[in-house]
């Protein structure tokens, strides 16, 4: 049973997993040139934007887990040229984040995380990480609108009325409705 204090964080982590799955599944149908094509956004391509999300996740999730990856997370800022390989790597770090969130308690949310040159409470790191993901997924979603690939629905997750829209995606990542917190 997940601690009540952890529930919103687990839901955010599960939403993160599902939204990343939907976005990266849509992008996995692209030709490599279309994936790397220059577009208008903070990062100039889907390739750079989505690799950035992954690398930043590696950095923060590792720090939350007490690891020492640090700045080495950025050693290669675009480690995946293949959208399917990127989707697999993103799903792995997304699952780590969900498992981390399931273990949260009030005390753990207050624990201090060592980041490169600063420290922050776990709660702040998690909220920043979710905001970061949403921010850049939104940019990638907008970039898709200028491509041959239809942007997927990213915000149908929590409401009961959304259930029919998520059933197939949940099954594809190995979840059922019972797995949702």
GROMACS .gro file of N, CA and C in nm:
model
  543
    1UNK      N    1   0.085  -0.119   0.000
    1UNK     CA    2   0.000   0.000   0.000
    1UNK      C    3   0.089   0.124   0.000
    2UNK      N    4   0.062   0.214  -0.088
    2UNK     CA    5   0.138   0.337  -0.100
    2UNK      C    6   0.095   0.435   0.008
    3UNK      N    7   0.192   0.495   0.077
    3UNK     CA    8   0.165   0.598   0.177
    3UNK      C    9   0.085   0.710   0.110
    4UNK      N   10  -0.017   0.762   0.180
    4UNK     CA   11  -0.101   0.867   0.122
    4UNK      C   12  -0.019   0.987   0.074
    5UNK      N   13   0.088   1.020   0.144
    5UNK     CA   14   0.170   1.134   0.104
    5UNK      C   15   0.238   1.106  -0.031
    6UNK      N   16   0.259   0.980  -0.063
    6UNK     CA   17   0.327   0.942  -0.187
    6UNK      C   18   0.232   0.939  -0.306
    7UNK      N   19   0.103   0.924  -0.282
    7UNK     CA   20   0.007   0.902  -0.391
    7UNK      C   21   0.017   1.007  -0.503
    8UNK      N   22   0.017   1.136  -0.474
    8UNK     CA   23   0.026   1.233  -0.586
    8UNK      C   24   0.156   1.218  -0.666
    9UNK      N   25   0.264   1.184  -0.598
    9UNK     CA   26   0.392   1.168  -0.667
    9UNK      C   27   0.391   1.042  -0.753
   10UNK      N   28   0.331   0.936  -0.702
   10UNK     CA   29   0.321   0.813  -0.782
   10UNK      C   30   0.233   0.839  -0.904
   11UNK      N   31   0.123   0.909  -0.885
   11UNK     CA   32   0.036   0.941  -0.998
   11UNK      C   33   0.110   1.026  -1.102
   12UNK      N   34   0.187   1.123  -1.056
   12UNK     CA   35   0.265   1.204  -1.150
   12UNK      C   36   0.369   1.118  -1.223
   13UNK      N   37   0.431   1.025  -1.152
   13UNK     CA   38   0.530   0.937  -1.214
   13UNK      C   39   0.463   0.842  -1.314
   14UNK      N   40   0.345   0.791  -1.280
   14UNK     CA   41   0.273   0.704  -1.373
   14UNK      C   42   0.227   0.782  -1.495
   15UNK      N   43   0.179   0.902  -1.475
   15UNK     CA   44   0.140   0.986  -1.588
   15UNK      C   45   0.261   1.015  -1.676
   16UNK      N   46   0.373   1.042  -1.614
   16UNK     CA   47   0.498   1.066  -1.685
   16UNK      C   48   0.531   0.945  -1.774
   17UNK      N   49   0.520   0.827  -1.718
   17UNK     CA   50   0.551   0.703  -1.792
   17UNK      C   51   0.457   0.688  -1.911
   18UNK      N   52   0.328   0.707  -1.888
   18UNK     CA   53   0.230   0.689  -1.994
   18UNK      C   54   0.246   0.795  -2.103
   19UNK      N   55   0.265   0.920  -2.065
   19UNK     CA   56   0.282   1.026  -2.164
   19UNK      C   57   0.409   1.006  -2.246
   20UNK      N   58   0.518   0.966  -2.180
   20UNK     CA   59   0.642   0.939  -2.254
   20UNK      C   60   0.622   0.822  -2.350
   21UNK      N   61   0.551   0.719  -2.306
   21UNK     CA   62   0.524   0.605  -2.392
   21UNK      C   63   0.446   0.650  -2.516
   22UNK      N   64   0.339   0.727  -2.494
   22UNK     CA   65   0.257   0.771  -2.607
   22UNK      C   66   0.337   0.858  -2.704
   23UNK      N   67   0.411   0.951  -2.652
   23UNK     CA   68   0.488   1.042  -2.737
   23UNK      C   69   0.596   0.968  -2.814
   24UNK      N   70   0.671   0.884  -2.745
   24UNK     CA   71   0.781   0.813  -2.810
   24UNK      C   72   0.732   0.703  -2.903
   25UNK      N   73   0.615   0.649  -2.877
   25UNK     CA   74   0.556   0.552  -2.970
   25UNK      C   75   0.520   0.622  -3.100
   26UNK      N   76   0.459   0.739  -3.090
   26UNK     CA   77   0.426   0.815  -3.211
   26UNK      C   78   0.552   0.849  -3.289
   27UNK      N   79   0.654   0.891  -3.219
   27UNK     CA   80   0.778   0.933  -3.285
   27UNK      C   81   0.853   0.814  -3.344
   28UNK      N   82   0.832   0.697  -3.288
   28UNK     CA   83   0.904   0.578  -3.336
   28UNK      C   84   0.864   0.540  -3.479
   29UNK      N   85   0.756   0.599  -3.529
   29UNK     CA   86   0.715   0.572  -3.667
   29UNK      C   87   0.788   0.662  -3.768
   30UNK      N   88   0.864   0.757  -3.718
   30UNK     CA   89   0.932   0.853  -3.805
   30UNK      C   90   1.058   0.795  -3.867
   31UNK      N   91   1.089   0.846  -3.985
   31UNK     CA   92   1.218   0.819  -4.046
   31UNK      C   93   1.323   0.895  -3.965
   32UNK      N   94   1.446   0.846  -3.965
   32UNK     CA   95   1.554   0.909  -3.889
   32UNK      C   96   1.572   1.056  -3.926
   33UNK      N   97   1.564   1.088  -4.053
   33UNK     CA   98   1.584   1.227  -4.096
   33UNK      C   99   1.474   1.318  -4.041
   34UNK      N  100   1.352   1.267  -4.035
   34UNK     CA  101   1.241   1.346  -3.982
   34UNK      C  102   1.258   1.365  -3.830
   35UNK      N  103   1.306   1.263  -3.761
   35UNK     CA  104   1.330   1.269  -3.617
   35UNK      C  105   1.436   1.375  -3.585
   36UNK      N  106   1.537   1.385  -3.670
   36UNK     CA  107   1.647   1.480  -3.646
   36UNK      C  108   1.628   1.614  -3.717
   37UNK      N  109   1.522   1.628  -3.791
   37UNK     CA  110   1.497   1.750  -3.867
   37UNK      C  111   1.490   1.873  -3.777
   38UNK      N  112   1.552   1.982  -3.822
   38UNK     CA  113   1.551   2.106  -3.744
   38UNK      C  114   1.410   2.164  -3.743
   39UNK      N  115   1.367   2.204  -3.623
   39UNK     CA  116   1.234   2.260  -3.601
   39UNK      C  117   1.247   2.379  -3.506
   40UNK      N  118   1.139   2.449  -3.488
   40UNK     CA  119   1.139   2.564  -3.397
   40UNK      C  120   1.101   2.519  -3.258
   41UNK      N  121   1.193   2.534  -3.164
   41UNK     CA  122   1.168   2.504  -3.023
   41UNK      C  123   1.293   2.536  -2.944
   42UNK      N  124   1.289   2.512  -2.815
   42UNK     CA  125   1.404   2.538  -2.728
   42UNK      C  126   1.525   2.459  -2.776
   43UNK      N  127   1.505   2.327  -2.796
   43UNK     CA  128   1.604   2.243  -2.863
   43UNK      C  129   1.555   2.230  -3.007
   44UNK      N  130   1.645   2.236  -3.104
   44UNK     CA  131   1.601   2.248  -3.242
   44UNK      C  132   1.557   2.120  -3.312
   45UNK      N  133   1.531   2.012  -3.240
   45UNK     CA  134   1.480   1.891  -3.305
   45UNK      C  135   1.411   1.803  -3.200
   46UNK      N  136   1.329   1.713  -3.249
   46UNK     CA  137   1.269   1.613  -3.159
   46UNK      C  138   1.379   1.527  -3.098
   47UNK      N  139   1.475   1.492  -3.178
   47UNK     CA  140   1.588   1.410  -3.133
   47UNK      C  141   1.658   1.474  -3.014
   48UNK      N  142   1.692   1.601  -3.025
   48UNK     CA  143   1.762   1.669  -2.916
   48UNK      C  144   1.670   1.690  -2.795
   49UNK      N  145   1.547   1.725  -2.817
   49UNK     CA  146   1.453   1.752  -2.708
   49UNK      C  147   1.430   1.626  -2.625
   50UNK      N  148   1.400   1.517  -2.692
   50UNK     CA  149   1.364   1.395  -2.619
   50UNK      C  150   1.486   1.327  -2.558
   51UNK      N  151   1.601   1.338  -2.621
   51UNK     CA  152   1.723   1.290  -2.557
   51UNK      C  153   1.756   1.375  -2.435
   52UNK      N  154   1.732   1.505  -2.443
   52UNK     CA  155   1.752   1.593  -2.328
   52UNK      C  156   1.665   1.548  -2.210
   53UNK      N  157   1.538   1.520  -2.236
   53UNK     CA  158   1.450   1.472  -2.129
   53UNK      C  159   1.507   1.347  -2.064
   54UNK      N  160   1.553   1.255  -2.146
   54UNK     CA  161   1.608   1.130  -2.094
   54UNK      C  162   1.732   1.154  -2.009
   55UNK      N  163   1.826   1.231  -2.060
   55UNK     CA  164   1.952   1.256  -1.989
   55UNK      C  165   1.926   1.327  -1.856
   56UNK      N  166   1.835   1.423  -1.857
   56UNK     CA  167   1.801   1.492  -1.732
   56UNK      C  168   1.734   1.396  -1.635
   57UNK      N  169   1.650   1.307  -1.684
   57UNK     CA  170   1.591   1.205  -1.597
   57UNK      C  171   1.700   1.118  -1.535
   58UNK      N  172   1.796   1.076  -1.616
   58UNK     CA  173   1.906   0.995  -1.563
   58UNK      C  174   1.974   1.069  -1.447
   59UNK      N  175   2.001   1.197  -1.467
   59UNK     CA  176   2.068   1.277  -1.366
   59UNK      C  177   1.987   1.282  -1.236
   60UNK      N  178   1.861   1.323  -1.247
   60UNK     CA  179   1.781   1.342  -1.126
   60UNK      C  180   1.740   1.211  -1.059
   61UNK      N  181   1.701   1.113  -1.136
   61UNK     CA  182   1.662   0.985  -1.075
   61UNK      C  183   1.781   0.922  -1.006
   62UNK      N  184   1.897   0.927  -1.068
   62UNK     CA  185   2.017   0.875  -1.003
   62UNK      C  186   2.044   0.949  -0.872
   63UNK      N  187   2.032   1.080  -0.873
   63UNK     CA  188   2.054   1.158  -0.750
   63UNK      C  189   1.952   1.120  -0.643
   64UNK      N  190   1.826   1.105  -0.682
   64UNK     CA  191   1.722   1.066  -0.586
   64UNK      C  192   1.752   0.929  -0.526
   65UNK      N  193   1.808   0.840  -0.607
   65UNK     CA  194   1.841   0.706  -0.559
   65UNK      C  195   1.971   0.702  -0.479
   66UNK      N  196   2.039   0.817  -0.468
   66UNK     CA  197   2.163   0.823  -0.392
   66UNK      C  198   2.286   0.788  -0.474
   67UNK      N  199   2.274   0.788  -0.605
   67UNK     CA  200   2.386   0.755  -0.692
   67UNK      C  201   2.482   0.870  -0.708
   68UNK      N  202   2.584   0.846  -0.789
   68UNK     CA  203   2.686   0.949  -0.808
   68UNK      C  204   2.713   0.976  -0.956
   69UNK      N  205   2.612   0.959  -1.041
   69UNK     CA  206   2.627   0.984  -1.184
   69UNK      C  207   2.665   1.129  -1.211
   70UNK      N  208   2.597   1.221  -1.145
   70UNK     CA  209   2.628   1.363  -1.157
   70UNK      C  210   2.635   1.410  -1.301
   71UNK      N  211   2.733   1.496  -1.328
   71UNK     CA  212   2.748   1.558  -1.459
   71UNK      C  213   2.780   1.458  -1.569
   72UNK      N  214   2.821   1.337  -1.533
   72UNK     CA  215   2.844   1.235  -1.635
   72UNK      C  216   2.717   1.203  -1.712
   73UNK      N  217   2.603   1.237  -1.656
   73UNK     CA  218   2.477   1.217  -1.728
   73UNK      C  219   2.479   1.289  -1.862
   74UNK      N  220   2.550   1.402  -1.869
   74UNK     CA  221   2.555   1.485  -1.989
   74UNK      C  222   2.675   1.454  -2.078
   75UNK      N  223   2.747   1.349  -2.046
   75UNK     CA  224   2.865   1.315  -2.127
   75UNK      C  225   2.827   1.303  -2.276
   76UNK      N  226   2.714   1.243  -2.301
   76UNK     CA  227   2.659   1.235  -2.436
   76UNK      C  228   2.517   1.291  -2.427
   77UNK      N  229   2.497   1.410  -2.482
   77UNK     CA  230   2.368   1.477  -2.469
   77UNK      C  231   2.261   1.419  -2.560
   78UNK      N  232   2.301   1.340  -2.659
   78UNK     CA  233   2.205   1.276  -2.749
   78UNK      C  234   2.246   1.130  -2.769
   79UNK      N  235   2.227   1.048  -2.666
   79UNK     CA  236   2.275   0.910  -2.674
   79UNK      C  237   2.197   0.819  -2.769
   80UNK      N  238   2.076   0.859  -2.807
   80UNK     CA  239   1.994   0.770  -2.890
   80UNK      C  240   1.947   0.840  -3.017
   81UNK      N  241   1.992   0.787  -3.132
   81UNK     CA  242   1.946   0.836  -3.261
   81UNK      C  243   1.822   0.761  -3.307
   82UNK      N  244   1.800   0.643  -3.250
   82UNK     CA  245   1.687   0.558  -3.286
   82UNK      C  246   1.573   0.580  -3.187
   83UNK      N  247   1.456   0.623  -3.234
   83UNK     CA  248   1.345   0.649  -3.143
   83UNK      C  249   1.302   0.527  -3.060
   84UNK      N  250   1.312   0.406  -3.115
   84UNK     CA  251   1.273   0.287  -3.038
   84UNK      C  252   1.370   0.263  -2.923
   85UNK      N  253   1.498   0.281  -2.947
   85UNK     CA  254   1.597   0.265  -2.840
   85UNK      C  255   1.577   0.373  -2.734
   86UNK      N  256   1.546   0.495  -2.779
   86UNK     CA  257   1.517   0.604  -2.686
   86UNK      C  258   1.395   0.571  -2.601
   87UNK      N  259   1.290   0.519  -2.664
   87UNK     CA  260   1.168   0.482  -2.590
   87UNK      C  261   1.199   0.377  -2.483
   88UNK      N  262   1.281   0.279  -2.517
   88UNK     CA  263   1.317   0.175  -2.421
   88UNK      C  264   1.393   0.234  -2.302
   89UNK      N  265   1.493   0.317  -2.330
   89UNK     CA  266   1.572   0.379  -2.223
   89UNK      C  267   1.485   0.470  -2.138
   90UNK      N  268   1.395   0.545  -2.201
   90UNK     CA  269   1.306   0.633  -2.125
   90UNK      C  270   1.213   0.552  -2.037
   91UNK      N  271   1.161   0.442  -2.088
   91UNK     CA  272   1.071   0.360  -2.007
   91UNK      C  273   1.143   0.302  -1.885
   92UNK      N  274   1.269   0.267  -1.901
   92UNK     CA  275   1.346   0.212  -1.789
   92UNK      C  276   1.363   0.316  -1.677
   93UNK      N  277   1.399   0.438  -1.713
   93UNK     CA  278   1.417   0.540  -1.609
   93UNK      C  279   1.281   0.583  -1.553
   94UNK      N  280   1.176   0.581  -1.636
   94UNK     CA  281   1.042   0.613  -1.586
   94UNK      C  282   0.999   0.511  -1.480
   95UNK      N  283   1.027   0.385  -1.503
   95UNK     CA  284   0.992   0.281  -1.405
   95UNK      C  285   1.071   0.299  -1.275
   96UNK      N  286   1.198   0.335  -1.287
   96UNK     CA  287   1.278   0.362  -1.166
   96UNK      C  288   1.215   0.475  -1.086
   97UNK      N  289   1.169   0.579  -1.155
   97UNK     CA  290   1.106   0.692  -1.088
   97UNK      C  291   0.977   0.650  -1.018
   98UNK      N  292   0.897   0.569  -1.082
   98UNK     CA  293   0.773   0.520  -1.020
   98UNK      C  294   0.806   0.442  -0.893
   99UNK      N  295   0.902   0.353  -0.902
   99UNK     CA  296   0.939   0.274  -0.784
   99UNK      C  297   0.992   0.362  -0.671
  100UNK      N  298   1.068   0.463  -0.706
  100UNK     CA  299   1.117   0.556  -0.605
  100UNK      C  300   0.999   0.625  -0.537
  101UNK      N  301   0.906   0.673  -0.616
  101UNK     CA  302   0.790   0.746  -0.561
  101UNK      C  303   0.703   0.658  -0.474
  102UNK      N  304   0.692   0.531  -0.506
  102UNK     CA  305   0.610   0.440  -0.426
  102UNK      C  306   0.664   0.423  -0.285
  103UNK      N  307   0.791   0.451  -0.265
  103UNK     CA  308   0.853   0.436  -0.134
  103UNK      C  309   0.853   0.564  -0.051
  104UNK      N  310   0.794   0.669  -0.104
  104UNK     CA  311   0.799   0.798  -0.035
  104UNK      C  312   0.717   0.801   0.093
  105UNK      N  313   0.772   0.871   0.190
  105UNK     CA  314   0.704   0.904   0.315
  105UNK      C  315   0.729   1.052   0.339
  106UNK      N  316   0.664   1.107   0.438
  106UNK     CA  317   0.686   1.248   0.471
  106UNK      C  318   0.834   1.272   0.499
  107UNK      N  319   0.895   1.180   0.573
  107UNK     CA  320   1.036   1.195   0.608
  107UNK      C  321   1.125   1.191   0.484
  108UNK      N  322   1.094   1.099   0.391
  108UNK     CA  323   1.176   1.088   0.270
  108UNK      C  324   1.161   1.210   0.181
  109UNK      N  325   1.041   1.269   0.178
  109UNK     CA  326   1.022   1.390   0.097
  109UNK      C  327   1.107   1.506   0.149
  110UNK      N  328   1.135   1.505   0.278
  110UNK     CA  329   1.216   1.611   0.338
  110UNK      C  330   1.367   1.585   0.329
  111UNK      N  331   1.406   1.463   0.293
  111UNK     CA  332   1.549   1.433   0.284
  111UNK      C  333   1.616   1.520   0.178
  112UNK      N  334   1.741   1.547   0.203
  112UNK     CA  335   1.818   1.634   0.114
  112UNK      C  336   1.890   1.550   0.009
  113UNK      N  337   1.881   1.595  -0.117
  113UNK     CA  338   1.944   1.528  -0.231
  113UNK      C  339   2.064   1.611  -0.273
  114UNK      N  340   2.175   1.545  -0.290
  114UNK     CA  341   2.296   1.612  -0.340
  114UNK      C  342   2.290   1.617  -0.491
  115UNK      N  343   2.287   1.737  -0.545
  115UNK     CA  344   2.293   1.758  -0.689
  115UNK      C  345   2.433   1.810  -0.719
  116UNK      N  346   2.466   1.839  -0.841
  116UNK     CA  347   2.602   1.880  -0.875
  116UNK      C  348   2.663   1.980  -0.777
  117UNK      N  349   2.605   2.100  -0.772
  117UNK     CA  350   2.665   2.206  -0.690
  117UNK      C  351   2.569   2.260  -0.586
  118UNK      N  352   2.465   2.184  -0.559
  118UNK     CA  353   2.365   2.231  -0.465
  118UNK      C  354   2.296   2.112  -0.400
  119UNK      N  355   2.212   2.140  -0.306
  119UNK     CA  356   2.129   2.037  -0.244
  119UNK      C  357   1.985   2.086  -0.243
  120UNK      N  358   1.892   1.992  -0.250
  120UNK     CA  359   1.750   2.023  -0.248
  120UNK      C  360   1.676   1.910  -0.179
  121UNK      N  361   1.561   1.941  -0.118
  121UNK     CA  362   1.478   1.833  -0.063
  121UNK      C  363   1.422   1.746  -0.176
  122UNK      N  364   1.400   1.621  -0.148
  122UNK     CA  365   1.344   1.526  -0.245
  122UNK      C  366   1.218   1.584  -0.309
  123UNK      N  367   1.130   1.641  -0.228
  123UNK     CA  368   1.005   1.696  -0.280
  123UNK      C  369   1.031   1.797  -0.391
  124UNK      N  370   1.125   1.888  -0.372
  124UNK     CA  371   1.155   1.989  -0.473
  124UNK      C  372   1.214   1.927  -0.599
  125UNK      N  373   1.300   1.827  -0.581
  125UNK     CA  374   1.360   1.761  -0.696
  125UNK      C  375   1.253   1.692  -0.779
  126UNK      N  376   1.162   1.623  -0.712
  126UNK     CA  377   1.055   1.554  -0.786
  126UNK      C  378   0.965   1.652  -0.860
  127UNK      N  379   0.923   1.758  -0.792
  127UNK     CA  380   0.835   1.854  -0.858
  127UNK      C  381   0.905   1.921  -0.976
  128UNK      N  382   1.032   1.952  -0.960
  128UNK     CA  383   1.108   2.009  -1.071
  128UNK      C  384   1.117   1.910  -1.187
  129UNK      N  385   1.145   1.785  -1.156
  129UNK     CA  386   1.160   1.683  -1.259
  129UNK      C  387   1.030   1.665  -1.338
  130UNK      N  388   0.917   1.658  -1.269
  130UNK     CA  389   0.790   1.643  -1.340
  130UNK      C  390   0.761   1.765  -1.427
  131UNK      N  391   0.787   1.883  -1.373
  131UNK     CA  392   0.765   2.006  -1.452
  131UNK      C  393   0.856   2.008  -1.574
  132UNK      N  394   0.979   1.968  -1.557
  132UNK     CA  395   1.075   1.963  -1.668
  132UNK      C  396   1.024   1.871  -1.778
  133UNK      N  397   0.979   1.754  -1.740
  133UNK     CA  398   0.927   1.658  -1.838
  133UNK      C  399   0.807   1.715  -1.913
  134UNK      N  400   0.712   1.770  -1.839
  134UNK     CA  401   0.591   1.824  -1.901
  134UNK      C  402   0.628   1.937  -1.997
  135UNK      N  403   0.717   2.023  -1.956
  135UNK     CA  404   0.762   2.136  -2.037
  135UNK      C  405   0.817   2.089  -2.172
  136UNK      N  406   0.911   1.997  -2.168
  136UNK     CA  407   0.975   1.954  -2.293
  136UNK      C  408   0.887   1.858  -2.373
  137UNK      N  409   0.804   1.778  -2.307
  137UNK     CA  410   0.709   1.696  -2.384
  137UNK      C  411   0.614   1.786  -2.461
  138UNK      N  412   0.573   1.896  -2.400
  138UNK     CA  413   0.486   1.990  -2.469
  138UNK      C  414   0.553   2.048  -2.592
  139UNK      N  415   0.682   2.079  -2.580
  139UNK     CA  416   0.755   2.129  -2.696
  139UNK      C  417   0.763   2.023  -2.806
  140UNK      N  418   0.790   1.900  -2.767
  140UNK     CA  419   0.797   1.792  -2.866
  140UNK      C  420   0.660   1.770  -2.930
  141UNK      N  421   0.557   1.779  -2.851
  141UNK     CA  422   0.421   1.763  -2.901
  141UNK      C  423   0.391   1.870  -3.007
  142UNK      N  424   0.431   1.993  -2.977
  142UNK     CA  425   0.410   2.102  -3.073
  142UNK      C  426   0.493   2.080  -3.200
  143UNK      N  427   0.615   2.029  -3.185
  143UNK     CA  428   0.698   2.002  -3.303
  143UNK      C  429   0.634   1.895  -3.391
  144UNK      N  430   0.568   1.798  -3.329
  144UNK     CA  431   0.502   1.694  -3.407
  144UNK      C  432   0.392   1.751  -3.496
  145UNK      N  433   0.330   1.859  -3.452
  145UNK     CA  434   0.223   1.920  -3.530
  145UNK      C  435   0.273   1.966  -3.667
  146UNK      N  436   0.403   1.990  -3.678
  146UNK     CA  437   0.462   2.030  -3.806
  146UNK      C  438   0.531   1.915  -3.877
  147UNK      N  439   0.490   1.795  -3.844
  147UNK     CA  440   0.550   1.675  -3.904
  147UNK      C  441   0.439   1.587  -3.962
  148UNK      N  442   0.477   1.481  -4.030
  148UNK     CA  443   0.376   1.388  -4.082
  148UNK      C  444   0.309   1.302  -3.973
  149UNK      N  445   0.361   1.306  -3.851
  149UNK     CA  446   0.310   1.222  -3.742
  149UNK      C  447   0.209   1.301  -3.660
  150UNK      N  448   0.093   1.242  -3.639
  150UNK     CA  449  -0.011   1.306  -3.558
  150UNK      C  450   0.032   1.308  -3.411
  151UNK      N  451   0.027   1.425  -3.348
  151UNK     CA  452   0.063   1.431  -3.205
  151UNK      C  453  -0.036   1.348  -3.122
  152UNK      N  454   0.015   1.264  -3.032
  152UNK     CA  455  -0.074   1.180  -2.951
  152UNK      C  456  -0.137   1.258  -2.836
  153UNK      N  457  -0.243   1.204  -2.783
  153UNK     CA  458  -0.309   1.261  -2.665
  153UNK      C  459  -0.218   1.236  -2.545
  154UNK      N  460  -0.184   1.342  -2.472
  154UNK     CA  461  -0.094   1.326  -2.357
  154UNK      C  462  -0.162   1.353  -2.224
  155UNK      N  463  -0.282   1.407  -2.225
  155UNK     CA  464  -0.341   1.447  -2.097
  155UNK      C  465  -0.462   1.366  -2.055
  156UNK      N  466  -0.488   1.254  -2.117
  156UNK     CA  467  -0.598   1.168  -2.073
  156UNK      C  468  -0.540   1.059  -1.984
  157UNK      N  469  -0.552   1.081  -1.855
  157UNK     CA  470  -0.490   0.985  -1.764
  157UNK      C  471  -0.572   0.961  -1.638
  158UNK      N  472  -0.602   1.066  -1.564
  158UNK     CA  473  -0.656   1.048  -1.430
  158UNK      C  474  -0.806   1.021  -1.421
  159UNK      N  475  -0.883   1.083  -1.506
  159UNK     CA  476  -1.028   1.075  -1.491
  159UNK      C  477  -1.083   0.940  -1.535
  160UNK      N  478  -1.192   0.899  -1.471
  160UNK     CA  479  -1.258   0.773  -1.507
  160UNK      C  480  -1.301   0.775  -1.653
  161UNK      N  481  -1.343   0.890  -1.702
  161UNK     CA  482  -1.388   0.902  -1.840
  161UNK      C  483  -1.275   0.877  -1.940
  162UNK      N  484  -1.150   0.889  -1.894
  162UNK     CA  485  -1.033   0.866  -1.980
  162UNK      C  486  -0.999   0.718  -1.996
  163UNK      N  487  -1.060   0.633  -1.917
  163UNK     CA  488  -1.025   0.490  -1.916
  163UNK      C  489  -1.023   0.427  -2.056
  164UNK      N  490  -1.125   0.450  -2.139
  164UNK     CA  491  -1.119   0.386  -2.272
  164UNK      C  492  -1.001   0.431  -2.357
  165UNK      N  493  -0.950   0.550  -2.330
  165UNK     CA  494  -0.841   0.604  -2.410
  165UNK      C  495  -0.704   0.556  -2.363
  166UNK      N  496  -0.699   0.498  -2.245
  166UNK     CA  497  -0.569   0.455  -2.193
  166UNK      C  498  -0.554   0.303  -2.188
  167UNK      N  499  -0.661   0.229  -2.203
  167UNK     CA  500  -0.658   0.084  -2.185
  167UNK      C  501  -0.552   0.016  -2.271
  168UNK      N  502  -0.550   0.046  -2.401
  168UNK     CA  503  -0.453  -0.020  -2.491
  168UNK      C  504  -0.310   0.020  -2.456
  169UNK      N  505  -0.290   0.148  -2.422
  169UNK     CA  506  -0.155   0.193  -2.386
  169UNK      C  507  -0.109   0.130  -2.256
  170UNK      N  508  -0.198   0.120  -2.159
  170UNK     CA  509  -0.162   0.053  -2.033
  170UNK      C  510  -0.121  -0.091  -2.060
  171UNK      N  511  -0.198  -0.160  -2.141
  171UNK     CA  512  -0.165  -0.300  -2.173
  171UNK      C  513  -0.030  -0.309  -2.243
  172UNK      N  514  -0.002  -0.214  -2.331
  172UNK     CA  515   0.125  -0.216  -2.404
  172UNK      C  516   0.246  -0.200  -2.313
  173UNK      N  517   0.229  -0.127  -2.202
  173UNK     CA  518   0.342  -0.112  -2.109
  173UNK      C  519   0.333  -0.210  -1.992
  174UNK      N  520   0.234  -0.301  -1.998
  174UNK     CA  521   0.225  -0.407  -1.898
  174UNK      C  522   0.147  -0.370  -1.773
  175UNK      N  523   0.060  -0.273  -1.783
  175UNK     CA  524  -0.022  -0.231  -1.669
  175UNK      C  525  -0.169  -0.262  -1.693
  176UNK      N  526  -0.242  -0.264  -1.583
  176UNK     CA  527  -0.387  -0.267  -1.587
  176UNK      C  528  -0.436  -0.150  -1.504
  177UNK      N  529  -0.566  -0.128  -1.505
  177UNK     CA  530  -0.622  -0.021  -1.422
  177UNK      C  531  -0.586  -0.041  -1.274
  178UNK      N  532  -0.575  -0.165  -1.231
  178UNK     CA  533  -0.542  -0.195  -1.092
  178UNK      C  534  -0.403  -0.147  -1.053
  179UNK      N  535  -0.315  -0.130  -1.151
  179UNK     CA  536  -0.179  -0.083  -1.123
  179UNK      C  537  -0.173   0.067  -1.097
  180UNK      N  538  -0.275   0.139  -1.139
  180UNK     CA  539  -0.277   0.283  -1.120
  180UNK      C  540  -0.311   0.316  -0.974
  181UNK      N  541  -0.237   0.406  -0.918
  181UNK     CA  542  -0.258   0.444  -0.777
  181UNK      C  543  -0.379   0.533  -0.767
   0.00000   0.00000   0.00000
